Short mmCIF file of C-alpha atoms and ligand atoms in Angstrom, two decimals:
data_model
loop_
_atom_site.label_atom_id
_atom_site.label_comp_id
_atom_site.label_asym_id
_atom_site.label_seq_id
_atom_site.Cartn_x
_atom_site.Cartn_y
_atom_site.Cartn_z
CA UNK A 1 -53.14 31.45 -0.25
CA UNK A 2 -54.78 32.04 -3.94
CA UNK A 3 -51.73 33.13 -5.89
CA UNK A 4 -52.74 34.17 -9.15
CA UNK A 5 -49.77 33.37 -11.80
CA UNK A 6 -51.06 34.85 -14.91
CA UNK A 7 -49.32 37.73 -16.03
CA UNK A 8 -47.21 38.15 -12.78
CA UNK A 9 -43.38 37.89 -13.32
CA UNK A 10 -41.07 35.13 -11.87
CA UNK A 11 -37.24 35.63 -11.39
CA UNK A 12 -35.71 31.88 -11.51
CA UNK A 13 -31.84 31.66 -11.05
CA UNK A 14 -29.93 28.58 -12.56
CA UNK A 15 -32.89 28.54 -15.15
CA UNK A 16 -30.20 27.05 -17.76
CA UNK A 17 -30.64 23.94 -16.57
CA UNK A 18 -32.10 20.99 -14.31
CA UNK A 19 -34.45 22.27 -11.64
CA UNK A 20 -34.59 25.98 -12.42
CA UNK A 21 -35.42 25.04 -16.19
CA UNK A 22 -38.06 22.78 -14.84
CA UNK A 23 -39.54 25.81 -12.70
CA UNK A 24 -39.46 28.57 -15.70
CA UNK A 25 -41.44 25.86 -17.76
CA UNK A 26 -43.89 25.17 -14.88
CA UNK A 27 -44.51 29.23 -14.42
CA UNK A 28 -44.72 30.00 -18.45
CA UNK A 29 -47.44 27.27 -18.54
CA UNK A 30 -49.20 29.32 -16.27
CA UNK A 31 -48.92 32.27 -18.06
CA UNK A 32 -46.46 33.76 -15.84
CA UNK A 33 -43.65 36.04 -17.31
CA UNK A 34 -40.10 35.41 -16.40
CA UNK A 35 -36.70 36.60 -15.67
CA UNK A 36 -34.05 33.80 -16.12
CA UNK A 37 -30.52 34.13 -14.77
CA UNK A 38 -27.52 32.20 -15.35
CA UNK A 39 -23.93 32.15 -16.65
CA UNK A 40 -25.08 30.17 -20.06
CA UNK A 41 -26.66 32.52 -22.15
CA UNK A 42 -27.14 30.03 -25.32
CA UNK A 43 -29.16 27.99 -22.94
CA UNK A 44 -31.21 30.57 -21.51
CA UNK A 45 -31.89 32.12 -25.29
CA UNK A 46 -32.94 28.42 -26.34
CA UNK A 47 -35.33 28.08 -23.18
CA UNK A 48 -36.76 31.55 -23.58
CA UNK A 49 -37.78 31.43 -27.33
CA UNK A 50 -39.22 27.92 -26.64
CA UNK A 51 -41.20 29.38 -23.96
CA UNK A 52 -42.21 32.69 -25.84
CA UNK A 53 -43.44 30.61 -28.49
CA UNK A 54 -45.16 27.75 -26.44
CA UNK A 55 -46.65 30.30 -23.88
CA UNK A 56 -46.73 33.65 -25.31
CA UNK A 57 -45.11 35.14 -22.26
CA UNK A 58 -42.42 37.57 -22.21
CA UNK A 59 -38.88 36.37 -21.15
CA UNK A 60 -36.13 38.64 -19.89
CA UNK A 61 -32.53 36.86 -19.90
CA UNK A 62 -29.94 38.04 -17.36
CA UNK A 63 -26.45 36.23 -18.04
CA UNK A 64 -24.98 36.91 -14.52
CA UNK A 65 -22.17 34.83 -12.72
CA UNK A 66 -24.22 34.91 -9.36
CA UNK A 67 -21.13 33.97 -6.86
CA UNK A 68 -19.74 37.71 -8.03
CA UNK A 69 -19.94 40.17 -5.37
CA UNK A 70 -22.67 42.62 -6.56
CA UNK A 71 -24.50 40.37 -8.65
CA UNK A 72 -27.92 40.73 -7.01
CA UNK A 73 -27.30 44.42 -7.07
CA UNK A 74 -26.78 43.88 -10.99
CA UNK A 75 -30.10 42.27 -11.16
CA UNK A 76 -31.92 44.69 -9.15
CA UNK A 77 -30.99 47.59 -11.69
CA UNK A 78 -31.37 45.55 -14.70
CA UNK A 79 -34.98 45.02 -13.56
CA UNK A 80 -35.46 48.79 -12.36
CA UNK A 81 -34.34 49.98 -15.76
CA UNK A 82 -36.99 47.55 -17.43
CA UNK A 83 -39.64 48.39 -14.89
CA UNK A 84 -40.14 44.73 -14.20
CA UNK A 85 -41.76 44.04 -10.82
CA UNK A 86 -40.65 40.50 -9.44
CA UNK A 87 -43.79 38.51 -7.88
CA UNK A 88 -42.11 35.31 -7.34
CA UNK A 89 -38.31 34.97 -6.64
CA UNK A 90 -36.82 31.46 -6.86
CA UNK A 91 -33.58 31.12 -5.54
CA UNK A 92 -32.54 28.11 -7.00
CA UNK A 93 -29.00 28.42 -8.64
CA UNK A 94 -26.29 26.56 -6.47
CA UNK A 95 -23.80 23.68 -6.95
CA UNK A 96 -21.81 21.07 -4.76
CA UNK A 97 -18.42 19.96 -4.03
CA UNK A 98 -18.11 16.25 -3.04
CA UNK A 99 -14.49 15.61 -1.52
CA UNK A 100 -12.81 15.91 2.04
CA UNK A 101 -12.30 19.35 2.98
CA UNK A 102 -8.47 18.51 2.91
CA UNK A 103 -8.68 17.99 -0.87
CA UNK A 104 -11.16 20.69 -1.73
CA UNK A 105 -10.26 23.63 -3.74
CA UNK A 106 -10.14 26.36 -1.43
CA UNK A 107 -11.32 29.16 -4.32
CA UNK A 108 -14.14 26.80 -5.33
CA UNK A 109 -15.30 26.50 -1.76
CA UNK A 110 -15.72 30.46 -1.49
CA UNK A 111 -17.50 30.30 -4.99
CA UNK A 112 -19.99 27.87 -3.52
CA UNK A 113 -20.55 30.03 -0.21
CA UNK A 114 -20.92 33.09 -2.19
CA UNK A 115 -23.35 31.26 -4.64
CA UNK A 116 -25.40 29.06 -2.42
CA UNK A 117 -25.41 31.55 0.31
CA UNK A 118 -24.43 34.81 -0.09
CA UNK A 119 -26.41 35.71 -3.48
CA UNK A 120 -29.41 33.85 -2.08
CA UNK A 121 -29.47 36.41 0.73
CA UNK A 122 -28.66 39.52 -1.16
CA UNK A 123 -31.55 38.84 -3.66
CA UNK A 124 -33.96 37.78 -1.07
CA UNK A 125 -33.25 41.21 1.01
CA UNK A 126 -33.50 43.13 -2.62
CA UNK A 127 -37.04 41.55 -3.59
CA UNK A 128 -38.69 40.85 -0.15
CA UNK A 129 -39.20 44.50 0.67
CA UNK A 130 -41.16 45.36 -2.67
CA UNK A 131 -43.54 42.14 -1.71
CA UNK A 132 -44.41 42.73 1.82
CA UNK A 133 -45.11 46.68 0.51
CA UNK A 134 -47.66 44.91 -2.13
CA UNK A 135 -48.67 42.46 0.42
CA UNK A 136 -48.05 39.86 -2.31
CA UNK A 137 -45.37 37.80 -3.55
CA UNK A 138 -43.86 34.06 -3.05
CA UNK A 139 -40.09 33.49 -2.22
CA UNK A 140 -38.69 29.87 -2.89
CA UNK A 141 -35.37 29.04 -1.52
CA UNK A 142 -33.87 25.81 -2.82
CA UNK A 143 -32.29 23.99 0.16
CA UNK A 144 -31.56 20.29 0.18
CA UNK A 145 -32.07 16.91 2.46
CA UNK A 146 -28.32 17.65 3.26
CA UNK A 147 -29.21 20.64 5.19
CA UNK A 148 -30.72 18.47 7.88
CA UNK A 149 -27.27 16.62 9.02
CA UNK A 150 -23.80 17.53 8.59
CA UNK A 151 -22.46 15.67 5.63
CA UNK A 152 -18.83 14.33 5.77
CA UNK A 153 -17.39 14.61 2.09
CA UNK A 154 -19.86 17.46 1.19
CA UNK A 155 -19.10 19.61 4.44
CA UNK A 156 -19.28 23.20 2.76
CA UNK A 157 -22.38 22.01 0.85
CA UNK A 158 -24.43 20.69 3.82
CA UNK A 159 -23.53 23.71 5.71
CA UNK A 160 -24.47 26.16 3.02
CA UNK A 161 -27.93 24.50 2.83
CA UNK A 162 -28.28 24.29 6.49
CA UNK A 163 -27.95 27.90 6.33
CA UNK A 164 -30.58 28.44 3.76
CA UNK A 165 -32.97 26.07 5.47
CA UNK A 166 -32.50 28.29 8.72
CA UNK A 167 -32.21 31.59 7.26
CA UNK A 168 -35.40 31.02 4.78
CA UNK A 169 -37.61 29.69 8.07
CA UNK A 170 -36.50 32.55 9.91
CA UNK A 171 -37.94 35.09 7.37
CA UNK A 172 -40.84 32.84 7.25
CA UNK A 173 -41.28 33.77 11.08
CA UNK A 174 -41.10 37.47 10.04
CA UNK A 175 -43.37 37.37 6.97
CA UNK A 176 -46.00 34.62 8.02
CA UNK A 177 -48.49 37.49 8.65
CA UNK A 178 -48.46 39.19 5.42
CA UNK A 179 -49.63 37.99 2.05
CA UNK A 180 -46.05 37.02 1.07
CA UNK A 181 -44.94 33.40 1.26
CA UNK A 182 -41.42 32.68 1.83
CA UNK A 183 -40.28 28.85 2.37
CA UNK A 184 -37.19 26.68 1.64
CA UNK A 185 -37.54 23.53 -0.55
CA UNK A 186 -35.63 20.53 0.07
CA UNK A 187 -35.06 17.95 -2.94
CA UNK A 188 -33.18 14.90 -2.54
CA UNK A 189 -31.44 13.47 -5.22
CA UNK A 190 -32.86 14.47 -8.15
CA UNK A 191 -32.03 13.85 -12.04
CA UNK A 192 -29.95 16.92 -13.13
CA UNK A 193 -26.52 18.24 -13.81
CA UNK A 194 -25.93 18.54 -10.15
CA UNK A 195 -23.83 15.47 -9.65
CA UNK A 196 -21.59 15.87 -12.68
CA UNK A 197 -20.67 19.55 -11.22
CA UNK A 198 -20.05 18.04 -7.99
CA UNK A 199 -17.97 15.27 -9.25
CA UNK A 200 -20.04 12.68 -7.46
CA UNK A 201 -21.34 9.70 -9.13
CA UNK A 202 -24.51 8.76 -7.01
CA UNK A 203 -25.32 5.05 -7.50
CA UNK A 204 -28.83 5.92 -5.72
CA UNK A 205 -32.51 6.81 -7.31
CA UNK A 206 -32.92 10.09 -8.31
CA UNK A 207 -36.27 11.97 -8.76
CA UNK A 208 -37.37 13.79 -11.81
CA UNK A 209 -36.84 17.34 -11.60
CA UNK A 210 -40.94 18.13 -11.98
CA UNK A 211 -41.16 16.52 -8.54
CA UNK A 212 -39.50 19.58 -6.96
CA UNK A 213 -41.54 21.78 -9.00
CA UNK A 214 -45.19 19.99 -8.18
CA UNK A 215 -44.11 20.14 -4.06
CA UNK A 216 -43.39 23.91 -4.52
CA UNK A 217 -46.51 24.71 -6.66
CA UNK A 218 -48.61 22.75 -4.08
CA UNK A 219 -47.02 24.57 -1.11
CA UNK A 220 -47.64 28.05 -2.86
CA UNK A 221 -51.28 27.52 -2.65
CA UNK A 222 -51.81 25.34 0.20
CA UNK A 223 -54.34 26.69 2.56
CA UNK A 224 -51.65 26.58 5.47
CA UNK A 225 -48.20 28.37 4.80
CA UNK A 226 -45.22 26.57 5.90
CA UNK A 227 -41.67 27.62 6.44
CA UNK A 228 -40.22 24.56 4.64
CA UNK A 229 -40.88 21.47 2.71
CA UNK A 230 -39.03 18.20 1.53
CA UNK A 231 -39.68 16.49 -1.44
CA UNK A 232 -40.18 12.82 -1.33
CA UNK A 233 -42.02 10.81 1.10
CA UNK A 234 -38.97 8.82 2.48
CA UNK A 235 -37.15 11.90 2.44
CA UNK A 236 -39.62 13.40 4.79
CA UNK A 237 -39.37 10.70 7.37
CA UNK A 238 -35.53 10.83 6.92
CA UNK A 239 -35.27 14.46 7.86
CA UNK A 240 -37.53 14.33 10.52
CA UNK A 241 -36.41 11.00 12.14
CA UNK A 242 -32.72 12.93 12.30
CA UNK A 243 -33.57 14.68 15.14
CA UNK A 244 -34.19 11.64 17.58
CA UNK A 245 -30.74 9.70 16.23
CA UNK A 246 -27.30 10.24 18.35
CA UNK A 247 -25.49 12.94 16.35
CA UNK A 248 -22.29 10.62 15.79
CA UNK A 249 -24.84 8.08 14.13
CA UNK A 250 -26.02 10.62 11.96
CA UNK A 251 -22.56 11.97 10.63
CA UNK A 252 -21.22 8.50 10.36
CA UNK A 253 -24.20 7.33 8.32
CA UNK A 254 -23.92 10.25 6.13
CA UNK A 255 -19.99 9.82 5.85
CA UNK A 256 -20.93 6.39 4.73
CA UNK A 257 -22.67 7.70 1.76
CA UNK A 258 -21.15 10.66 0.74
CA UNK A 259 -17.23 10.37 1.55
CA UNK A 260 -15.10 9.51 -1.24
CA UNK A 261 -13.70 6.08 -1.64
CA UNK A 262 -10.13 5.72 -1.33
N1 LIG B 1 -29.95 17.82 -8.01
C1 LIG B 1 -29.88 17.16 -6.90
O1 LIG B 1 -29.93 16.01 -6.56
C2 LIG B 1 -30.10 18.21 -5.57
C3 LIG B 1 -30.60 18.06 -4.34
C4 LIG B 1 -31.01 18.77 -3.53
C5 LIG B 1 -30.91 20.30 -3.83
N2 LIG B 1 -30.44 20.61 -5.08
C6 LIG B 1 -30.21 22.19 -5.29
O2 LIG B 1 -30.75 22.58 -6.39
C7 LIG B 1 -30.40 23.70 -7.22
C8 LIG B 1 -30.53 23.53 -8.53
O3 LIG B 1 -29.72 22.47 -8.91
P1 LIG B 1 -29.73 21.34 -10.03
O4 LIG B 1 -29.94 20.35 -9.22
O5 LIG B 1 -30.91 21.60 -11.06
O6 LIG B 1 -28.27 21.13 -10.71
P2 LIG B 1 -27.92 21.92 -12.46
O7 LIG B 1 -28.59 21.11 -13.44
O8 LIG B 1 -26.47 21.62 -12.47
O9 LIG B 1 -28.43 23.62 -12.36
C9 LIG B 1 -27.57 24.44 -11.33
C10 LIG B 1 -28.10 25.77 -12.15
O10 LIG B 1 -27.25 26.92 -11.39
C11 LIG B 1 -26.74 27.52 -12.15
N3 LIG B 1 -25.35 27.94 -11.58
C12 LIG B 1 -24.65 27.38 -11.32
N4 LIG B 1 -23.43 28.41 -11.04
C13 LIG B 1 -23.56 29.59 -11.19
C14 LIG B 1 -23.29 30.59 -11.20
N5 LIG B 1 -22.05 30.80 -10.45
N6 LIG B 1 -23.92 31.88 -11.54
C15 LIG B 1 -25.23 31.72 -11.79
N7 LIG B 1 -25.92 30.68 -12.16
C16 LIG B 1 -25.37 29.59 -11.94
C17 LIG B 1 -26.29 26.84 -13.55
O11 LIG B 1 -26.22 27.83 -14.47
P3 LIG B 1 -25.15 28.15 -15.34
O12 LIG B 1 -23.94 26.89 -15.27
O13 LIG B 1 -25.58 28.23 -16.89
O14 LIG B 1 -24.59 29.45 -14.63
C18 LIG B 1 -27.61 25.71 -13.39
O15 LIG B 1 -28.82 26.94 -14.28
C19 LIG B 1 -29.07 23.88 -6.34
O16 LIG B 1 -29.32 24.73 -5.34
C20 LIG B 1 -28.77 22.76 -5.81
O17 LIG B 1 -28.00 22.79 -4.54
C21 LIG B 1 -30.10 19.75 -5.87
#
């Protein structure tokens, strides 16, 4: 596919920090107008004013808690009111929780599922029909390497990302013969606010968020459409090999990394 970025509009959720802000910067640098969504309006405003100045693009800010029911409908209505068409949707907003299930806050788990899964499905279902009708568009759903196996210590988070991967690959199967490219992106440990929010001090190496964006941009314009991409050579090998290792071993290994000590 040869997706032409200048003059198009990309909606990026979770653009106030981390991977989402890098997506916003990368699209802006290609002349793509933006709709940026998150809760921290001050961060979105700072990003928008920088990108308008540097890149001369239009940036629409929508301050929205995406874990609320009706969040996707509110965004859809706000864009209808402004007569903005979404050409690229990046469902990036999400967070993780790192604890044994018995120690988790149940309300926080529901928020995690509502954000990582519920609103991601709602937004995809809201904007995909228009893209299919126009026979053009891109939907990128952010999964994770944790989607490829159960993760003791992040049971709910990994399950939400397994949902994102399965859901997105299925929708890829439904749209592969159209001009719309739908795929999931699975980053491994990436240097963002994610670990602070999850309350987990990962000792491992983290890649820059720009790596996630580079892999995504390559997949958008690759000759062949793929249902999903994994960020990083080592993560690609691990996520493939996991299918051939006994399930109990995989779960024990994941637990040895993610289960909180003590
Ligand atoms: N970093 C990693 O190692 C890693 C690895 C694999 C996958 N991922 C995935 O990558 C995506 C981006 O995360 P990140 O690493 O960039 O972390 P981050 O820096 O914490 O960014 C998360 C973004 O999501 C937004 N967000 C969180 N809760 C929200 C809510 N209720 N409503 C609206 N927006 C909300 C945050 O904005 P506000 O706080 O302003 O609302 C922020 O912009 C997530 O889906 C995450 O699961 C991350």
